[in-house]
mmCIF file of C-alpha atoms in Angstrom:
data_model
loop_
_atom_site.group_PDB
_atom_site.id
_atom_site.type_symbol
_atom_site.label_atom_id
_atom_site.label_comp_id
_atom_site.label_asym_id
_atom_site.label_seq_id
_atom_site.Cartn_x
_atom_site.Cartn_y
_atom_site.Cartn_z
ATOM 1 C CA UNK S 1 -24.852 -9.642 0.978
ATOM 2 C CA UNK S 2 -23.654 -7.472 3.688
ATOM 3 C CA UNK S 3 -21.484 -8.581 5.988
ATOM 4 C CA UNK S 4 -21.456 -9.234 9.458
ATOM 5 C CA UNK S 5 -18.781 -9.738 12.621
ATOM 6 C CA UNK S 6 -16.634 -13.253 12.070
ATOM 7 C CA UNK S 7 -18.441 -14.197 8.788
ATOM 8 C CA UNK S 8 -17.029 -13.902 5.202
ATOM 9 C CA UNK S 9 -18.765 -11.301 2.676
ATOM 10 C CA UNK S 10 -16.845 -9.491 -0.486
ATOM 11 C CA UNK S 11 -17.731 -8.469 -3.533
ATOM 12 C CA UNK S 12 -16.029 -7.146 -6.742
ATOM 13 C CA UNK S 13 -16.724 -4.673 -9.226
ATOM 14 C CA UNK S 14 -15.348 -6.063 -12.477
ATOM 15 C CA UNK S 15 -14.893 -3.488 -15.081
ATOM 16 C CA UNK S 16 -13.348 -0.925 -12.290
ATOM 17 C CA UNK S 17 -11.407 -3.608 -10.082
ATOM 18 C CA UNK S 18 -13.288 -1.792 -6.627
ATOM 19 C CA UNK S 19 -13.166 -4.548 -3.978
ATOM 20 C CA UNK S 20 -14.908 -4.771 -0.651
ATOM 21 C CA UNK S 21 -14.493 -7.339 2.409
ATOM 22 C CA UNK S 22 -15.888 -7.923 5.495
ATOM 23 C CA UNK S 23 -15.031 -10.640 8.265
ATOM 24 C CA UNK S 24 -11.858 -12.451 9.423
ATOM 25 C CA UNK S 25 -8.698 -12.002 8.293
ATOM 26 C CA UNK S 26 -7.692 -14.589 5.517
ATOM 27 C CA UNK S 27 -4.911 -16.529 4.918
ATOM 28 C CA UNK S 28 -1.877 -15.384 2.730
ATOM 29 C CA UNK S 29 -0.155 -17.813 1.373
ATOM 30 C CA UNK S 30 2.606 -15.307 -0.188
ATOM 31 C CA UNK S 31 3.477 -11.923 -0.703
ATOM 32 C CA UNK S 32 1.258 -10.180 -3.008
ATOM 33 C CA UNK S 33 0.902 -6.773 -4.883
ATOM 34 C CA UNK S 34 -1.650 -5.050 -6.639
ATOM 35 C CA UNK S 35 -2.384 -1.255 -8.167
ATOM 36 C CA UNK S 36 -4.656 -0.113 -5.895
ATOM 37 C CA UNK S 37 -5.367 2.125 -2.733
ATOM 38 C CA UNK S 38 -5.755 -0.333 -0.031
ATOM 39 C CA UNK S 39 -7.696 0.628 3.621
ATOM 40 C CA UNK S 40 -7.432 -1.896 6.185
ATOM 41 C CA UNK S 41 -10.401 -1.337 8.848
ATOM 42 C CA UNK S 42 -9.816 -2.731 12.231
ATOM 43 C CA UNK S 43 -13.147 -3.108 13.571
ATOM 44 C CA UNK S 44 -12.212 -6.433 15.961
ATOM 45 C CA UNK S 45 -8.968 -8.658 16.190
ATOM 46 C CA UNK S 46 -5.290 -7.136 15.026
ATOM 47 C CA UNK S 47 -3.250 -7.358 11.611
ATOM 48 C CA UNK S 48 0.311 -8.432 11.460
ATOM 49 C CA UNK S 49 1.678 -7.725 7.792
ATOM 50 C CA UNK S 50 4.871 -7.891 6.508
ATOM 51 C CA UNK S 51 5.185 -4.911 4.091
ATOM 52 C CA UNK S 52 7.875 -3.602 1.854
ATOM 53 C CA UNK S 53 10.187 -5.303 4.433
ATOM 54 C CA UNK S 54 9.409 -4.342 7.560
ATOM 55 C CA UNK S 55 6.784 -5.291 10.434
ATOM 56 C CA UNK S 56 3.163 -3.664 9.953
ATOM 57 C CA UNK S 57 0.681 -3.807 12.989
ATOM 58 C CA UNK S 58 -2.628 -2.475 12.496
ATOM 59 C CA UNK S 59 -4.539 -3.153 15.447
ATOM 60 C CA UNK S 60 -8.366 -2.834 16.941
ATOM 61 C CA UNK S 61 -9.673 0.468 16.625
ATOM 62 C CA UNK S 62 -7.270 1.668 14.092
ATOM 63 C CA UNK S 63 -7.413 2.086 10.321
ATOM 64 C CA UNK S 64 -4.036 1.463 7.491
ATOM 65 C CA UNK S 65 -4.196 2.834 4.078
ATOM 66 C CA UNK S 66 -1.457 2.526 1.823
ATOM 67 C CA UNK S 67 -0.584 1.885 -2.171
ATOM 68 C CA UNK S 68 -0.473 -1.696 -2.393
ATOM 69 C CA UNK S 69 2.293 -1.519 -5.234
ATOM 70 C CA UNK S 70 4.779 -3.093 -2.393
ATOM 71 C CA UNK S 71 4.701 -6.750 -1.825
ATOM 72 C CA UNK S 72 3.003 -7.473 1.407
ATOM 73 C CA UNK S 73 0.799 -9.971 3.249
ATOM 74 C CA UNK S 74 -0.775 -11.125 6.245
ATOM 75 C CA UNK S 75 2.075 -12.524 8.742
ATOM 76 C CA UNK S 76 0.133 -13.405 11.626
ATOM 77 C CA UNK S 77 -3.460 -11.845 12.567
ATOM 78 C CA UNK S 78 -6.137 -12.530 15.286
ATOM 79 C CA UNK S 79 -9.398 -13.583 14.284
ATOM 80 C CA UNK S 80 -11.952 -11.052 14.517
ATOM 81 C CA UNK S 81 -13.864 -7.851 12.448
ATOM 82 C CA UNK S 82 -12.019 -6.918 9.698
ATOM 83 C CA UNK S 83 -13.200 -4.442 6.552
ATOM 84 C CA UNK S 84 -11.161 -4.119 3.691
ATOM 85 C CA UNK S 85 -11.837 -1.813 0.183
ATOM 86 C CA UNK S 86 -9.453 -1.667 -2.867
ATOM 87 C CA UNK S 87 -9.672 1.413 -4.494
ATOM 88 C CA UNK S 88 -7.758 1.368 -8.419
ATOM 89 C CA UNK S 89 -5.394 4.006 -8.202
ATOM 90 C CA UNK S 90 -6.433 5.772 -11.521
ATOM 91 C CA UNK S 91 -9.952 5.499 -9.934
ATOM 92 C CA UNK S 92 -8.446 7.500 -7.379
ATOM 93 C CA UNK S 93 -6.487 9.880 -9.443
ATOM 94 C CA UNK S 94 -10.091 10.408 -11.350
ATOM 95 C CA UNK S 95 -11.724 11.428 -7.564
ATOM 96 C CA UNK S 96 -10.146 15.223 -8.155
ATOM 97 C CA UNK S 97 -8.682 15.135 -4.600
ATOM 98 C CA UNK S 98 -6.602 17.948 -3.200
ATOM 99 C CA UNK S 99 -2.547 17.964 -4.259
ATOM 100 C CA UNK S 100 -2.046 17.098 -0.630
ATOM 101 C CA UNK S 101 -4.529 13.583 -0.478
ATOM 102 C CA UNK S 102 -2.713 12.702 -3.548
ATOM 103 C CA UNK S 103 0.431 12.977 -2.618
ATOM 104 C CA UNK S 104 -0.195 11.033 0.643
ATOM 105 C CA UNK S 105 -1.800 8.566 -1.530
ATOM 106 C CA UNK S 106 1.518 7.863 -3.311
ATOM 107 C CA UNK S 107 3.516 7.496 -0.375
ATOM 108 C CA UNK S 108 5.954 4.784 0.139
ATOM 109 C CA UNK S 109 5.026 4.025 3.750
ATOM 110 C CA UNK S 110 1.204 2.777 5.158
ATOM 111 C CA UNK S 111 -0.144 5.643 6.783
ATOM 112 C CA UNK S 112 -2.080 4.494 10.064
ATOM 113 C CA UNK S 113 -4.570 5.988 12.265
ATOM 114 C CA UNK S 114 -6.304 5.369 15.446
ATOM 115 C CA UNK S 115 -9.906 6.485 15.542
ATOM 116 C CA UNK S 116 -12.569 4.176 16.755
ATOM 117 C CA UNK S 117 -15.678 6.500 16.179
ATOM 118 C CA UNK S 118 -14.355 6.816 12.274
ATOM 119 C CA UNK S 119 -13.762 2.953 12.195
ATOM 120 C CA UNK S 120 -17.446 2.772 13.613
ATOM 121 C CA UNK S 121 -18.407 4.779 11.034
ATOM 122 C CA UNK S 122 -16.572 3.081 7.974
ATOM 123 C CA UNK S 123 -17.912 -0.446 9.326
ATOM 124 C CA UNK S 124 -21.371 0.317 8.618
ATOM 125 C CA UNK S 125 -21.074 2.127 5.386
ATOM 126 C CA UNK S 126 -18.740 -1.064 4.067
ATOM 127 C CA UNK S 127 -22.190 -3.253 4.842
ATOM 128 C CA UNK S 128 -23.644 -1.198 2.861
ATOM 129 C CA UNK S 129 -21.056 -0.995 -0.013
ATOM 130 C CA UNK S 130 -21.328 -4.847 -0.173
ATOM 131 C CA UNK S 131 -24.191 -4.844 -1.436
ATOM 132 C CA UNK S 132 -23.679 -2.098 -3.511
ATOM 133 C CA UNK S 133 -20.667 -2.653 -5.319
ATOM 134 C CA UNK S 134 -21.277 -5.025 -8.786
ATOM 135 C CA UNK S 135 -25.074 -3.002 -8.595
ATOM 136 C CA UNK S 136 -24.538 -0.797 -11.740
ATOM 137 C CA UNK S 137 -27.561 1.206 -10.567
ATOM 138 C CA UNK S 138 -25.851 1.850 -6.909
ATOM 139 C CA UNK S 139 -22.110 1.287 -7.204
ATOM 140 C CA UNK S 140 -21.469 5.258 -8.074
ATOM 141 C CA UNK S 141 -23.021 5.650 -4.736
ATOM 142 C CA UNK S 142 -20.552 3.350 -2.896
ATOM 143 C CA UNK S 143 -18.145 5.202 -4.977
ATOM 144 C CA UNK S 144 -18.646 8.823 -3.052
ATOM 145 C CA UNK S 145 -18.846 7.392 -0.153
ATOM 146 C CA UNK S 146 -15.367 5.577 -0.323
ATOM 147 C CA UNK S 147 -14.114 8.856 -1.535
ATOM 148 C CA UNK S 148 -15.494 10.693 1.300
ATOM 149 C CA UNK S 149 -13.952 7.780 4.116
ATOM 150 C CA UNK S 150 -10.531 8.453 2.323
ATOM 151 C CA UNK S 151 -10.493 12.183 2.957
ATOM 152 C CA UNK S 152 -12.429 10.990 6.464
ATOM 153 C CA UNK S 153 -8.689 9.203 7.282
ATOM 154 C CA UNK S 154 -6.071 11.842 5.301
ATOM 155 C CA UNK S 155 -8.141 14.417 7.770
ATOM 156 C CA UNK S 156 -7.633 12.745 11.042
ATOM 157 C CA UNK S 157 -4.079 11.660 10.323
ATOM 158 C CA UNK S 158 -3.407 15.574 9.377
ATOM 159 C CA UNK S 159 -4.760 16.565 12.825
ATOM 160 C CA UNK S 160 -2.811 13.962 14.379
ATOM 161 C CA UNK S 161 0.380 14.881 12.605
ATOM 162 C CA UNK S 162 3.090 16.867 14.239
ATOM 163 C CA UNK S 163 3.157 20.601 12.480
ATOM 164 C CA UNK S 164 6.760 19.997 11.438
ATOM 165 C CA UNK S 165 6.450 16.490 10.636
ATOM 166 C CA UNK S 166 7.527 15.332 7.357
ATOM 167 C CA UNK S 167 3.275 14.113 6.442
ATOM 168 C CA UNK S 168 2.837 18.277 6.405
ATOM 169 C CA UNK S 169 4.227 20.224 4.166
ATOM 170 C CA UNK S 170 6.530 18.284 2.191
ATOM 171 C CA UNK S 171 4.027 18.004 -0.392
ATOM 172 C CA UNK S 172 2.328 21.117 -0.719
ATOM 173 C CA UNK S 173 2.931 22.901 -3.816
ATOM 174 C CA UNK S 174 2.929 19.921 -5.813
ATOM 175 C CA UNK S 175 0.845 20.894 -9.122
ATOM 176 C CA UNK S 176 -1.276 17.938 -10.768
ATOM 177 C CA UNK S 177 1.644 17.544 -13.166
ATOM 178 C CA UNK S 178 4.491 16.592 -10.820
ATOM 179 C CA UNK S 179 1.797 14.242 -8.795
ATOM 180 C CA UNK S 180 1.687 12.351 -12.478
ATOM 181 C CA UNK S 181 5.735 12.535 -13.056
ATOM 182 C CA UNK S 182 5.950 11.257 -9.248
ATOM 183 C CA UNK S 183 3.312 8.263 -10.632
ATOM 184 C CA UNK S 184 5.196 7.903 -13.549
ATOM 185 C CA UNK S 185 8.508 7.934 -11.852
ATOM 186 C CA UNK S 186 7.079 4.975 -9.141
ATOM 187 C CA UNK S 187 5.671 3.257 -11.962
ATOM 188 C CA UNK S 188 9.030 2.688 -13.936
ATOM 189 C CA UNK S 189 10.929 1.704 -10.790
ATOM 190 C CA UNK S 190 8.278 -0.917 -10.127
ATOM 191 C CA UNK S 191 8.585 -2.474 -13.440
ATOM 192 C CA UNK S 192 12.410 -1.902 -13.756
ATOM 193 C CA UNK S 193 13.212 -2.607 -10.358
ATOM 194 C CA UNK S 194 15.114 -6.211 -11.364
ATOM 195 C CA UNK S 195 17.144 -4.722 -14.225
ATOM 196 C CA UNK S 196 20.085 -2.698 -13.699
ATOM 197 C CA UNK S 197 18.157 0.812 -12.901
ATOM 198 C CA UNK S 198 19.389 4.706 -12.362
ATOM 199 C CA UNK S 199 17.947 7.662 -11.342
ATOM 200 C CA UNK S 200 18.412 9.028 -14.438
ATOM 201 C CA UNK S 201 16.626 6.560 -16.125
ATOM 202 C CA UNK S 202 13.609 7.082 -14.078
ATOM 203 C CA UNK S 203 13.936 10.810 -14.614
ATOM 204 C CA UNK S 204 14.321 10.357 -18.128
ATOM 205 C CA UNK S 205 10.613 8.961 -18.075
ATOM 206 C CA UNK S 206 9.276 12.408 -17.152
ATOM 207 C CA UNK S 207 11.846 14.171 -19.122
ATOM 208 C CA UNK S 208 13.046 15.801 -15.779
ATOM 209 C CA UNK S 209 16.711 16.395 -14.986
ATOM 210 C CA UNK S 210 17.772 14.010 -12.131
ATOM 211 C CA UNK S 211 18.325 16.451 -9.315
ATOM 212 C CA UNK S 212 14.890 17.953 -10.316
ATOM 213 C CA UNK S 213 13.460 14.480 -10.452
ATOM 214 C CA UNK S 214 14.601 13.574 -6.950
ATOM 215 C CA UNK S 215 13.183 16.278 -5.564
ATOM 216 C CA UNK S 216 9.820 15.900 -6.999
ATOM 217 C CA UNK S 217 9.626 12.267 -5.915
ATOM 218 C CA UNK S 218 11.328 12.851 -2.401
ATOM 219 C CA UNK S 219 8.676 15.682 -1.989
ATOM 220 C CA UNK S 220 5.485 13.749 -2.903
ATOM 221 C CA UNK S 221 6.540 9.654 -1.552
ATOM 222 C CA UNK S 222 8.945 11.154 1.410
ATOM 223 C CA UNK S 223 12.006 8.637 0.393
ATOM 224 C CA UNK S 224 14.047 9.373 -2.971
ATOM 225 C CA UNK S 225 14.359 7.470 -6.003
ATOM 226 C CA UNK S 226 17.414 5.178 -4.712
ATOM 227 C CA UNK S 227 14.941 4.015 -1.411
ATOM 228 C CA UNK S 228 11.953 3.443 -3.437
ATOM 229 C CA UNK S 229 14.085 1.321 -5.577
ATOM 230 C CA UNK S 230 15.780 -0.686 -3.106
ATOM 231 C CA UNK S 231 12.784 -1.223 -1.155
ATOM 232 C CA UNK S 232 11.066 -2.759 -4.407
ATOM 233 C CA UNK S 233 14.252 -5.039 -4.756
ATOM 234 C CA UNK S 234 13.881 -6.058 -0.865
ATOM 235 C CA UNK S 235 10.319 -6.316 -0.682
ATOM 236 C CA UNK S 236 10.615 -8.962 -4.212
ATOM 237 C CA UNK S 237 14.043 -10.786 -2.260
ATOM 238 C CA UNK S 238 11.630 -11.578 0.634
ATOM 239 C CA UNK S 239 8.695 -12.830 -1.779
ATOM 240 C CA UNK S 240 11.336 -15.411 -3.219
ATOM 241 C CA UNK S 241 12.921 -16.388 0.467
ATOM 242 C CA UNK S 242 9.555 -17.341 1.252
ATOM 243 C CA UNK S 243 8.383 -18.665 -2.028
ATOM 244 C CA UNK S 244 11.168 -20.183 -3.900
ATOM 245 C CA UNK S 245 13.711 -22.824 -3.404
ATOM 246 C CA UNK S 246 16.012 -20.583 -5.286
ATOM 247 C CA UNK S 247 19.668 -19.951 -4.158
ATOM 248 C CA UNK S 248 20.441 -17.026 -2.430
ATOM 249 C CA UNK S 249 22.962 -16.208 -5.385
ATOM 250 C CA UNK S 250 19.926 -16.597 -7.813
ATOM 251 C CA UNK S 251 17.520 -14.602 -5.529
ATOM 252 C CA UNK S 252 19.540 -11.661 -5.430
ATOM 253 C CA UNK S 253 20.278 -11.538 -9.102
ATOM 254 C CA UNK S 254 16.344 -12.346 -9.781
ATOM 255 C CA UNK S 255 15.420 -9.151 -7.504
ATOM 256 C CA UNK S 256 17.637 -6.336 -8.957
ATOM 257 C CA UNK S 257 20.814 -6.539 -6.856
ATOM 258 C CA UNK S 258 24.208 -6.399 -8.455
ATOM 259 C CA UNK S 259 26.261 -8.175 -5.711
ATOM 260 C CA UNK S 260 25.751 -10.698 -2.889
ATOM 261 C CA UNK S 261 26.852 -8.075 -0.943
ATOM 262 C CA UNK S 262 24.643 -5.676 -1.392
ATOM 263 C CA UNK S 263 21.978 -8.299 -1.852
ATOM 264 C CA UNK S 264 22.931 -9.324 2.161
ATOM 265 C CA UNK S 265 23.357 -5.702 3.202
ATOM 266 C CA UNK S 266 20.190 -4.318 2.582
ATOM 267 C CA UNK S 267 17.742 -7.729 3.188
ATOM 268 C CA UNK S 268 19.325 -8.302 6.402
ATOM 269 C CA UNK S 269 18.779 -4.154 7.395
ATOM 270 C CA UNK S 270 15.477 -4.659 6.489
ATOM 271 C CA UNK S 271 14.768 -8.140 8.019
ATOM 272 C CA UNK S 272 16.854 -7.419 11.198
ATOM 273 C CA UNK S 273 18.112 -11.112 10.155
ATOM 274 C CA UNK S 274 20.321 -12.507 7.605
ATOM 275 C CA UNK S 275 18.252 -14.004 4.624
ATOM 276 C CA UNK S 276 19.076 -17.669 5.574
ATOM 277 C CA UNK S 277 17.714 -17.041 8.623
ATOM 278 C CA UNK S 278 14.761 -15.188 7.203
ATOM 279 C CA UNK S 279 13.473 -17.759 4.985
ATOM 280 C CA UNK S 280 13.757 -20.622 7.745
ATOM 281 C CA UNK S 281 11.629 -18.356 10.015
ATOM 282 C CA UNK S 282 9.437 -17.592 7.217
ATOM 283 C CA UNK S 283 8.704 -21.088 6.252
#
């Protein structure tokens, strides 16, 4: 069924996880996370996320794409056109892309582009991909195409980006190999992230040496180890403010952080509030 301005249409592809909608924005009830490459696709209306702890705006005209391994959701949004496609990230590590795509791929922060005649574009293939998608006989085709759109928006943010900017060429020289230790690496710290963590331990995963480690990971997601990891720990404390009538004691023990302190420190740097007062706005 394809889908059409201020209506409802998605469709999923089971045995890959691929995931296509089309139409207004829904309602999040919580924070959510999944493994995937999302794109957001403004085509009417505006996005207000919350995402890894801080404010995400993705409004008409413009397109978001980020790895949806941070908790996130939908804030506030105005009604209107909205395509969305989840992309598994080892389908996207199978694509063959350029050192350079992946790395951007695996970056920490949503990358986000305006370009109307490429969100044009990407609204009429995604009518196209819902009917495709879950069609064994057609869903490879949807497939390219979604590969090409993701090069489509790594191109125009690369023209876009300032030549000494830290999206250039930060990442270049990255072989296949340290692209997997730098998936590796963000993989451990996102199931670790509530235990008591190091860098070493994440190092240890890719038998690098720390220092080594560090700069692979800086390199590739543009914040080290230490960020990643507290922005995991932030992103869960603000899942349980909203979602939990757990203490704030019990919150920051449940989301990685050793002390109150710390626990208050970074939530409230990231929140631009204190938690208390998070969670009462949040509710």
């Amino acid at each position: 069924m394809a889908g059409s301005p201020g209506s409802r249409s998605e469709v999923v592809a089971a045995d890959q996880g691929l995931w296509c909608r089309r139409g207004d924005p829904p309602v999040m009830e919580s924070m959510h996370r999944h493994n995937d490459v999302e794109i957001n696709v403004v085509v009417r209306g505006e996005l207000r996320y919350l995402h890894a702890g801080a404010p995400l705006i993705v409004r008409e005209g413009r397109i978001a794409m980020f790895w949806a391994t941070q908790p996130h959701g939908l804030v506030d949004s105005r009604p209107g056109d909205v395509c969305w496609v989840h992309v598994p990230l080892g389908t996207a590590m199978r694509w063959g892309l350029p050192e350079d795509a992946v790395g951007a791929l695996l970056r920490a922060r949503p990358l986000v582009i305006e370009a109307p005649d490429l969100v044009a574009r990407f609204a009429g293939m995604t009518s196209l991909w819902l009917e495709e998608i879950g069609d064994r006989t057609r869903e490879e085709f949807a497939l390219l195409e979604i590969r090409a759109a993701v090069l489509r928006i790594l191109q125009t943010e690369a023209e876009h980006a300032s030549p000494a900017g830290p999206s250039d060429g930060g990442r270049r020289g990255l072989t296949a190999e340290r692209l997997q230790h730098v998936r590796t690496m963000a993989q451990v710290v996102m199931d670790g992230f509530t235990e008591e963590l190091a860098v070493a331990d994440v190092a240890s995963a890719v038998h690098l040496a720390p220092s080594h480690a560090m700069t692979v990971f800086r390199q590739a997601v543009g914040v080290t180890i230490g960020e990643y990891l507290t922005m995991c720990r932030v992103a869960e404390a603000q899942r349980l403010l909203i979602t939990s009538g757990l203490t704030t004691a019990e919150i920051a023990s449940a989301s990685g952080f050793g002390s109150l302190s710390s626990f208050y420190s970074h939530v409230t740097a990231a929140c631009g509030m204190a938690p208390r007062e998070y969670r009462r706005l949040g509710r």
